[in-house]
Amino acid sequence: MKISVDLNRCEGYGQCVFTAPSAFTLHGLEALTYVPNPPEEMRDAVHRAALACPVQAITIGTESTQNASEPITTSDAEDGHVVVVGASLAGLKTAEALRDAGFSGRLTLIGDEPHAPYDRPPLTKACVSEKLPPDHLELPVTQLLDAHYRLGVPATGLDTEHRLIRLADGSTVGYDTVVIATGTRARPFPGGAADGIDGVLTVRTRDDAQELQRRLARAPRRVAVIGAGFLGGELASGCRELGLDVTLIEAQATPLQGPLGSTVGGVVADLARNRGVDLRLGTTVERFITDKDGALRQIVLSDGDTLDAGLAVVALGAQRNIEWLDGSAVRADSGGVHCDDQCRALDHDGRPLPDVYVAGDVAASPHPLLPDRRLSVEHWGNAVTQARTVAHNITRRPGQEPLPHTGLPAFWSSQFGVNIKGVGHPGIADRIAVVQGTLGQGSFSVLYGREGRTVGAVTFDNARYLHHYESLVRQGAPFPAEFITADENTSRTLRPVGR
């Protein structure tokens, strides 16, 4: 039995915790963690928990893969052969959505990692603080996919004229329709300055998380986390829960300044400091100092200070996996693979390519609320909704309308004892308003506005109200919002978002 929880949808009611406390745990007011592969004797309790969930956020299924050498039994020539390049969340959800939509043809998933599709968010959360084994994160499959898996063999090229995908082992795979879902990889420390240093890591894959767990088990004298975005904050929080000394290094004025602005980022800074994190803001790493064996010993900072550290984790964001498309007809750049609102990949002249689709972190897509820009959204919920859009548009019959991708970005992060959830585009705002609670004091909600319209919302331990705020973003409701809440201590004073 495999389970996963859509933590974008979860609102922290805790019904699953009451029903199956061995599988689900609530940390603080709203932050939920769970056991992805509970033992079979817990099956009944887990099913009751899924039924009890008020927002139906729990998925229960089985393991995903059949061996790559096994024959493909589907052979409906009329439906053809769909190849999904990328065997992570977006790829698996595309395959599931295709079968849900009635696709009965051949289905192949190609992945550069040797592992079956697994859930990535726990790699920097539960795998650190709760020591959850990374090899227990395989995503559940809710039906028989009857798919052929080519795992551990990266794609190296796409020939849209001959409908061929080239693989690193020299083989090719033909397709009738291809879905590009190759995602992202961790951004390394700039300039190669950390290359080859024993004790400087990134965390993006299952193997990365296993290596991090191995090193944390040695209780390094200090862990330096470089970058205080969502990933860096989660890593720092998890390490503090293990009782380790942590220094969190951030070049900007606050954590999360880019996505949430410095006003809200200041709240996160206080949370980190209150949990014992040595927070260094407006600071960068100048160089690493190693011992004679090449192991990390010290980090020199831009302010002249030197840290003694036995482990450094680089958390500077992600790079999209688009290099394999070099020389192809697909338009791709550092922002991702360009696609239209139907998730169809575009050529270099901006025209949709026949039978080539894009889903997940690698997609650079338009959105009706921001018609002048393309968005590459690196969040769990976006991968799921784009997968459904792609599956609908691949399988639609003559006369059936195409489905546009209109899902709003939604994100969540559990760090320093608080569940942070958001929706929309806080990163483009010029003003914020605290609409529930008081900034930095317990539960509160913040709306983000731009040019008089509501463009985003963020809640701290207040997720059950996020649906309402999402509706305001979708409507482009006037900002500041005109409504009354029950929170007597609410201050609606407008503040600059801070960049």
Short mmCIF file of C-alpha atoms in Angstrom, two decimals, residues 86-470:
data_model
loop_
_atom_site.label_atom_id
_atom_site.label_comp_id
_atom_site.label_asym_id
_atom_site.label_seq_id
_atom_site.Cartn_x
_atom_site.Cartn_y
_atom_site.Cartn_z
CA GLY A 86 10.18 12.29 -17.36
CA ALA A 87 9.18 9.74 -14.73
CA SER A 88 8.48 11.95 -11.75
CA LEU A 89 5.20 13.43 -10.47
CA ALA A 90 4.14 15.18 -13.69
CA GLY A 91 5.03 12.16 -15.81
CA LEU A 92 3.21 9.66 -13.60
CA LYS A 93 0.14 11.87 -13.24
CA THR A 94 0.03 12.34 -17.03
CA ALA A 95 0.06 8.56 -17.48
CA GLU A 96 -2.72 8.13 -14.91
CA ALA A 97 -4.79 10.92 -16.46
CA LEU A 98 -4.42 9.37 -19.91
CA ARG A 99 -5.80 6.06 -18.69
CA ASP A 100 -8.57 7.88 -16.79
CA ALA A 101 -9.49 9.66 -20.05
CA GLY A 102 -9.85 6.34 -21.86
CA PHE A 103 -6.51 6.11 -23.65
CA SER A 104 -5.95 2.42 -24.44
CA GLY A 105 -2.85 2.60 -26.61
CA ARG A 106 0.80 1.99 -25.81
CA LEU A 107 2.24 4.04 -22.96
CA THR A 108 5.96 4.45 -22.19
CA LEU A 109 7.62 6.44 -19.38
CA ILE A 110 11.29 7.38 -19.73
CA GLY A 111 13.23 8.54 -16.65
CA ASP A 112 16.86 9.50 -16.06
CA GLU A 113 16.83 8.13 -12.50
CA PRO A 114 16.76 4.36 -11.87
CA HIS A 115 13.93 4.74 -9.35
CA ALA A 116 10.19 4.46 -9.82
CA PRO A 117 8.32 7.82 -9.63
CA TYR A 118 8.56 9.20 -6.09
CA ASP A 119 7.42 12.22 -4.11
CA ARG A 120 10.04 14.99 -3.84
CA PRO A 121 8.71 17.40 -1.14
CA PRO A 122 9.48 15.00 1.75
CA LEU A 123 13.15 14.93 0.70
CA THR A 124 13.72 18.26 2.48
CA LYS A 125 11.02 17.82 5.11
CA ALA A 126 10.24 14.42 6.61
CA CYS A 127 13.45 12.80 5.36
CA VAL A 128 15.42 15.32 7.43
CA SER A 129 13.41 15.96 10.59
CA GLU A 130 11.78 12.52 10.89
CA LYS A 131 14.53 10.50 9.22
CA LEU A 132 12.02 9.01 6.80
CA PRO A 133 13.91 6.66 4.44
CA PRO A 134 14.00 8.23 0.95
CA ASP A 135 13.39 4.83 -0.64
CA HIS A 136 9.92 4.80 0.97
CA LEU A 137 8.62 7.72 -1.10
CA GLU A 138 7.33 5.92 -4.19
CA LEU A 139 4.17 7.59 -5.46
CA PRO A 140 0.97 5.55 -5.31
CA VAL A 141 -0.70 4.46 -8.54
CA THR A 142 -4.47 4.27 -8.41
CA GLN A 143 -4.99 1.93 -11.35
CA LEU A 144 -3.19 -0.53 -13.63
CA LEU A 145 -1.25 1.70 -16.02
CA ASP A 146 -0.03 -1.12 -18.25
CA ALA A 147 2.96 1.09 -19.03
CA HIS A 148 6.48 0.32 -20.17
CA TYR A 149 9.20 1.97 -18.06
CA ARG A 150 12.66 2.92 -19.31
CA LEU A 151 14.31 4.03 -16.07
CA GLY A 152 17.90 5.13 -15.53
CA VAL A 153 18.29 6.05 -19.21
CA PRO A 154 18.16 9.82 -19.89
CA ALA A 155 16.73 11.21 -23.10
CA THR A 156 19.37 12.98 -25.18
CA GLY A 157 17.45 14.23 -28.21
CA LEU A 158 14.04 14.76 -29.81
CA ASP A 159 13.43 14.42 -33.55
CA THR A 160 9.91 15.74 -34.15
CA GLU A 161 10.12 15.20 -37.91
CA HIS A 162 10.66 11.45 -37.60
CA ARG A 163 8.92 11.21 -34.19
CA LEU A 164 11.89 9.70 -32.40
CA ILE A 165 13.40 10.14 -28.94
CA ARG A 166 17.11 9.42 -28.63
CA LEU A 167 18.36 7.88 -25.38
CA ALA A 168 21.75 7.92 -23.67
CA ASP A 169 22.29 4.22 -24.29
CA GLY A 170 22.19 4.80 -28.06
CA SER A 171 18.68 3.46 -28.57
CA THR A 172 15.66 5.35 -29.90
CA VAL A 173 11.97 5.24 -29.01
CA GLY A 174 9.34 6.09 -31.59
CA TYR A 175 6.16 7.92 -30.63
CA ASP A 176 2.85 9.12 -31.96
CA THR A 177 2.56 11.70 -29.18
CA VAL A 178 5.28 12.83 -26.78
CA VAL A 179 4.91 14.59 -23.43
CA ILE A 180 7.93 16.53 -22.14
CA ALA A 181 7.98 16.30 -18.34
CA THR A 182 11.70 16.35 -17.58
CA GLY A 183 11.41 18.73 -14.62
CA THR A 184 14.35 20.44 -12.97
CA ARG A 185 17.63 19.71 -11.23
CA ALA A 186 19.35 21.47 -8.34
CA ARG A 187 21.26 24.63 -9.18
CA PRO A 188 24.91 24.12 -8.18
CA PHE A 189 27.02 26.65 -6.33
CA PRO A 190 28.09 29.30 -8.86
CA GLY A 191 31.34 29.09 -10.75
CA GLY A 192 32.14 25.52 -9.77
CA ALA A 193 33.66 26.75 -6.50
CA ALA A 194 32.14 23.83 -4.55
CA ASP A 195 32.82 21.12 -7.13
CA GLY A 196 34.55 18.09 -5.69
CA ILE A 197 34.43 19.28 -2.07
CA ASP A 198 33.53 16.49 0.34
CA GLY A 199 30.71 17.87 2.48
CA VAL A 200 29.04 20.32 0.05
CA LEU A 201 25.74 18.90 -1.24
CA THR A 202 22.57 19.74 -3.11
CA VAL A 203 19.23 17.99 -2.47
CA ARG A 204 16.96 17.23 -5.39
CA THR A 205 16.88 13.46 -5.84
CA ARG A 206 16.27 10.40 -3.70
CA ASP A 207 19.98 9.59 -3.81
CA ASP A 208 20.80 13.16 -2.68
CA ALA A 209 18.50 12.76 0.33
CA GLN A 210 20.07 9.44 1.27
CA GLU A 211 23.51 11.03 1.22
CA LEU A 212 22.25 13.96 3.32
CA GLN A 213 20.75 11.55 5.88
CA ARG A 214 24.04 9.65 6.06
CA ARG A 215 25.99 12.82 6.79
CA LEU A 216 23.47 14.21 9.27
CA ALA A 217 23.66 10.94 11.21
CA ARG A 218 27.31 11.78 11.91
CA ALA A 219 26.15 14.94 13.76
CA PRO A 220 28.34 17.48 11.92
CA ARG A 221 29.58 20.28 14.15
CA ARG A 222 27.58 22.83 12.12
CA VAL A 223 25.35 22.65 9.05
CA ALA A 224 25.48 25.65 6.72
CA VAL A 225 22.45 26.04 4.46
CA ILE A 226 23.14 28.37 1.53
CA GLY A 227 19.93 30.03 0.36
CA ALA A 228 16.86 30.84 2.48
CA GLY A 229 14.11 30.11 -0.02
CA PHE A 230 11.48 27.44 0.62
CA LEU A 231 14.00 24.62 0.21
CA GLY A 232 16.65 26.22 2.40
CA GLY A 233 14.17 27.11 5.13
CA GLU A 234 12.84 23.56 5.24
CA LEU A 235 16.34 22.11 5.43
CA ALA A 236 17.37 24.49 8.20
CA SER A 237 14.18 23.77 10.11
CA GLY A 238 14.66 20.00 9.84
CA CYS A 239 18.26 20.19 10.99
CA ARG A 240 17.27 22.24 14.03
CA GLU A 241 14.65 19.61 14.90
CA LEU A 242 17.54 17.14 14.99
CA GLY A 243 19.29 19.41 17.48
CA LEU A 244 22.06 20.42 15.09
CA ASP A 245 23.69 23.85 14.97
CA VAL A 246 22.57 25.58 11.77
CA THR A 247 23.67 28.70 9.93
CA LEU A 248 21.30 29.88 7.19
CA ILE A 249 22.98 32.18 4.64
CA GLU A 250 20.91 34.44 2.39
CA ALA A 251 22.03 37.13 -0.03
CA GLN A 252 18.80 39.12 0.20
CA ALA A 253 17.45 41.17 3.09
CA THR A 254 15.05 38.45 4.32
CA PRO A 255 14.25 34.81 3.68
CA LEU A 256 11.73 34.26 0.86
CA GLN A 257 12.08 37.86 -0.30
CA GLY A 258 11.64 36.93 -3.97
CA PRO A 259 8.42 34.88 -3.72
CA LEU A 260 6.79 36.58 -0.70
CA GLY A 261 8.47 39.97 -0.28
CA SER A 262 10.53 41.28 2.61
CA THR A 263 7.58 42.22 4.84
CA VAL A 264 6.39 38.63 5.13
CA GLY A 265 9.98 37.40 4.78
CA GLY A 266 10.77 39.29 7.97
CA VAL A 267 8.24 37.11 9.80
CA VAL A 268 10.04 34.00 8.54
CA ALA A 269 13.35 35.48 9.69
CA ASP A 270 11.97 35.85 13.22
CA LEU A 271 10.65 32.28 13.14
CA ALA A 272 14.10 30.99 12.19
CA ARG A 273 15.91 32.99 14.85
CA ASN A 274 13.40 31.94 17.51
CA ARG A 275 14.19 28.31 16.65
CA GLY A 276 17.88 28.88 17.21
CA VAL A 277 19.05 29.35 13.61
CA ASP A 278 22.12 31.53 13.08
CA LEU A 279 20.63 33.63 10.28
CA ARG A 280 23.02 35.62 8.09
CA LEU A 281 21.15 38.03 5.80
CA GLY A 282 22.58 40.19 3.04
CA THR A 283 25.49 37.76 3.01
CA THR A 284 27.03 35.39 0.47
CA VAL A 285 29.67 32.69 0.51
CA GLU A 286 33.08 33.89 -0.69
CA ARG A 287 34.88 30.56 -0.60
CA PHE A 288 35.13 27.13 1.00
CA ILE A 289 38.13 25.94 2.98
CA THR A 290 38.96 22.23 3.02
CA ASP A 291 41.40 20.02 4.86
CA LYS A 292 44.21 18.11 3.14
CA ASP A 293 41.76 15.36 2.13
CA GLY A 294 39.35 17.78 0.43
CA ALA A 295 36.71 17.71 3.18
CA LEU A 296 34.87 20.90 4.11
CA ARG A 297 36.13 22.60 7.24
CA GLN A 298 35.29 26.32 7.00
CA ILE A 299 33.23 28.77 4.98
CA VAL A 300 34.36 32.35 4.40
CA LEU A 301 31.46 34.83 4.12
CA SER A 302 31.23 38.10 2.23
CA ASP A 303 31.13 40.08 5.50
CA GLY A 304 34.56 38.73 6.43
CA ASP A 305 33.33 36.21 8.99
CA THR A 306 34.47 32.58 8.88
CA LEU A 307 32.25 29.66 9.90
CA ASP A 308 33.43 26.29 11.12
CA ALA A 309 31.13 23.84 9.31
CA GLY A 310 31.25 20.12 8.63
CA LEU A 311 28.42 20.15 6.09
CA ALA A 312 27.02 22.69 3.63
CA VAL A 313 23.80 22.26 1.67
CA VAL A 314 23.40 24.47 -1.40
CA ALA A 315 19.74 25.53 -1.80
CA LEU A 316 19.91 28.12 -4.57
CA GLY A 317 16.94 27.05 -6.65
CA ALA A 318 16.59 24.87 -9.72
CA GLN A 319 17.57 24.63 -13.37
CA ARG A 320 15.18 23.24 -15.97
CA ASN A 321 16.18 20.08 -17.77
CA ILE A 322 16.00 21.31 -21.35
CA GLU A 323 19.50 20.59 -22.71
CA TRP A 324 18.35 17.33 -24.30
CA LEU A 325 16.14 19.44 -26.59
CA ASP A 326 19.10 21.34 -28.10
CA GLY A 327 18.88 21.21 -31.88
CA SER A 328 15.23 20.13 -31.86
CA ALA A 329 12.22 22.00 -33.19
CA VAL A 330 11.08 22.76 -29.63
CA ARG A 331 11.56 26.28 -28.29
CA ALA A 332 13.21 26.08 -24.88
CA ASP A 333 15.38 28.35 -22.78
CA SER A 334 16.38 28.80 -19.15
CA GLY A 335 12.74 29.60 -18.34
CA GLY A 336 11.56 26.21 -19.61
CA VAL A 337 9.85 24.70 -22.64
CA HIS A 338 7.53 27.25 -24.23
CA CYS A 339 3.94 26.06 -24.61
CA ASP A 340 0.50 27.50 -25.27
CA ASP A 341 -2.50 27.46 -22.94
CA GLN A 342 -3.32 23.90 -24.07
CA CYS A 343 0.16 22.75 -22.96
CA ARG A 344 1.24 22.19 -26.58
CA ALA A 345 4.96 22.75 -27.09
CA LEU A 346 5.83 25.64 -29.41
CA ASP A 347 8.39 25.75 -32.18
CA HIS A 348 10.95 28.52 -32.60
CA ASP A 349 8.38 30.67 -34.43
CA GLY A 350 5.86 30.33 -31.61
CA ARG A 351 3.60 27.81 -33.38
CA PRO A 352 2.27 24.64 -31.71
CA LEU A 353 4.14 21.51 -32.69
CA PRO A 354 1.96 18.56 -33.71
CA ASP A 355 1.55 15.98 -30.90
CA VAL A 356 4.19 17.46 -28.57
CA TYR A 357 3.00 18.49 -25.08
CA VAL A 358 4.61 19.80 -21.90
CA ALA A 359 3.77 19.29 -18.21
CA GLY A 360 5.27 20.10 -14.82
CA ASP A 361 8.23 22.18 -13.66
CA VAL A 362 9.81 22.33 -17.12
CA ALA A 363 6.79 23.99 -18.76
CA ALA A 364 6.82 27.74 -19.46
CA SER A 365 3.15 28.49 -20.02
CA PRO A 366 0.86 31.52 -20.28
CA HIS A 367 -1.87 32.29 -17.77
CA PRO A 368 -5.02 34.35 -18.37
CA LEU A 369 -4.33 36.50 -15.30
CA LEU A 370 -0.83 37.36 -16.57
CA PRO A 371 -1.12 37.49 -20.36
CA ASP A 372 2.18 39.34 -20.81
CA ARG A 373 4.45 36.67 -19.34
CA ARG A 374 5.15 32.95 -19.22
CA LEU A 375 5.21 31.10 -15.93
CA SER A 376 7.35 28.15 -14.89
CA VAL A 377 5.77 26.86 -11.70
CA GLU A 378 7.79 24.46 -9.54
CA HIS A 379 4.96 23.28 -7.30
CA TRP A 380 3.23 19.93 -6.75
CA GLY A 381 -0.30 21.08 -7.62
CA ASN A 382 0.72 22.64 -10.93
CA ALA A 383 2.24 19.36 -12.13
CA VAL A 384 -1.02 17.55 -11.36
CA THR A 385 -3.31 20.07 -13.08
CA GLN A 386 -1.10 20.34 -16.16
CA ALA A 387 -1.04 16.55 -16.43
CA ARG A 388 -4.83 16.52 -16.57
CA THR A 389 -4.85 19.25 -19.20
CA VAL A 390 -2.36 17.36 -21.34
CA ALA A 391 -4.28 14.07 -21.06
CA HIS A 392 -7.57 15.72 -22.02
CA ASN A 393 -6.08 17.41 -25.06
CA ILE A 394 -4.31 14.26 -26.25
CA THR A 395 -7.43 12.10 -25.97
CA ARG A 396 -10.16 14.55 -27.01
CA ARG A 397 -12.33 13.39 -29.88
CA PRO A 398 -13.43 15.41 -32.93
CA GLY A 399 -15.84 18.13 -31.87
CA GLN A 400 -14.67 18.07 -28.24
CA GLU A 401 -13.30 21.38 -26.99
CA PRO A 402 -9.64 21.61 -25.95
CA LEU A 403 -8.99 22.24 -22.28
CA PRO A 404 -6.91 25.32 -21.38
CA HIS A 405 -4.55 25.23 -18.42
CA THR A 406 -5.87 27.89 -16.04
CA GLY A 407 -4.76 26.51 -12.69
CA LEU A 408 -3.41 29.09 -10.28
CA PRO A 409 0.00 28.43 -8.76
CA ALA A 410 -0.42 27.06 -5.24
CA PHE A 411 2.36 26.22 -2.80
CA TRP A 412 3.01 25.13 0.75
CA SER A 413 5.96 24.89 3.09
CA SER A 414 6.30 23.62 6.66
CA GLN A 415 9.19 25.22 8.51
CA PHE A 416 10.02 26.36 12.02
CA GLY A 417 6.74 24.98 13.39
CA VAL A 418 4.49 26.87 10.96
CA ASN A 419 2.49 25.79 7.90
CA ILE A 420 2.86 28.41 5.15
CA LYS A 421 0.44 28.14 2.23
CA GLY A 422 -0.13 30.44 -0.71
CA VAL A 423 -1.90 30.87 -4.00
CA GLY A 424 -1.53 33.15 -7.00
CA HIS A 425 1.40 35.40 -7.80
CA PRO A 426 2.70 37.12 -4.63
CA GLY A 427 6.03 37.72 -6.35
CA ILE A 428 4.62 40.40 -8.67
CA ALA A 429 2.76 42.40 -6.00
CA ASP A 430 3.47 46.01 -5.02
CA ARG A 431 1.33 46.11 -1.83
CA ILE A 432 0.14 43.72 0.86
CA ALA A 433 -2.66 43.86 3.41
CA VAL A 434 -3.01 41.70 6.52
CA VAL A 435 -6.66 40.61 6.38
CA GLN A 436 -6.78 38.13 9.26
CA GLY A 437 -4.80 38.09 12.47
CA THR A 438 -1.69 40.14 13.13
CA LEU A 439 1.51 39.84 11.13
CA GLY A 440 3.91 37.55 12.93
CA GLN A 441 1.57 36.71 15.81
CA GLY A 442 -0.02 33.28 15.55
CA SER A 443 -2.29 32.54 12.60
CA PHE A 444 -2.69 35.26 9.98
CA SER A 445 -3.52 35.81 6.32
CA VAL A 446 -2.04 38.28 3.86
CA LEU A 447 -3.41 39.44 0.50
CA TYR A 448 -1.11 40.70 -2.24
CA GLY A 449 -2.15 43.43 -4.67
CA ARG A 450 -0.81 44.93 -7.86
CA GLU A 451 -2.19 48.04 -9.55
CA GLY A 452 -5.42 47.84 -7.56
CA ARG A 453 -6.10 44.11 -8.15
CA THR A 454 -5.67 41.10 -5.88
CA VAL A 455 -2.93 38.85 -7.31
CA GLY A 456 -2.02 36.48 -4.47
CA ALA A 457 -2.57 35.33 -0.91
CA VAL A 458 -0.46 33.68 1.78
CA THR A 459 -1.57 32.14 5.07
CA PHE A 460 0.42 31.18 8.14
CA ASP A 461 -1.37 28.36 10.01
CA ASN A 462 -4.63 29.62 8.49
CA ALA A 463 -5.07 27.43 5.40
CA ARG A 464 -8.80 26.75 5.64
CA TYR A 465 -9.51 30.31 4.49
CA LEU A 466 -7.27 30.06 1.43
CA HIS A 467 -10.13 28.93 -0.86
CA HIS A 468 -11.84 32.27 -0.35
CA TYR A 469 -8.67 34.18 -1.10
CA GLU A 470 -8.08 32.04 -4.18
#
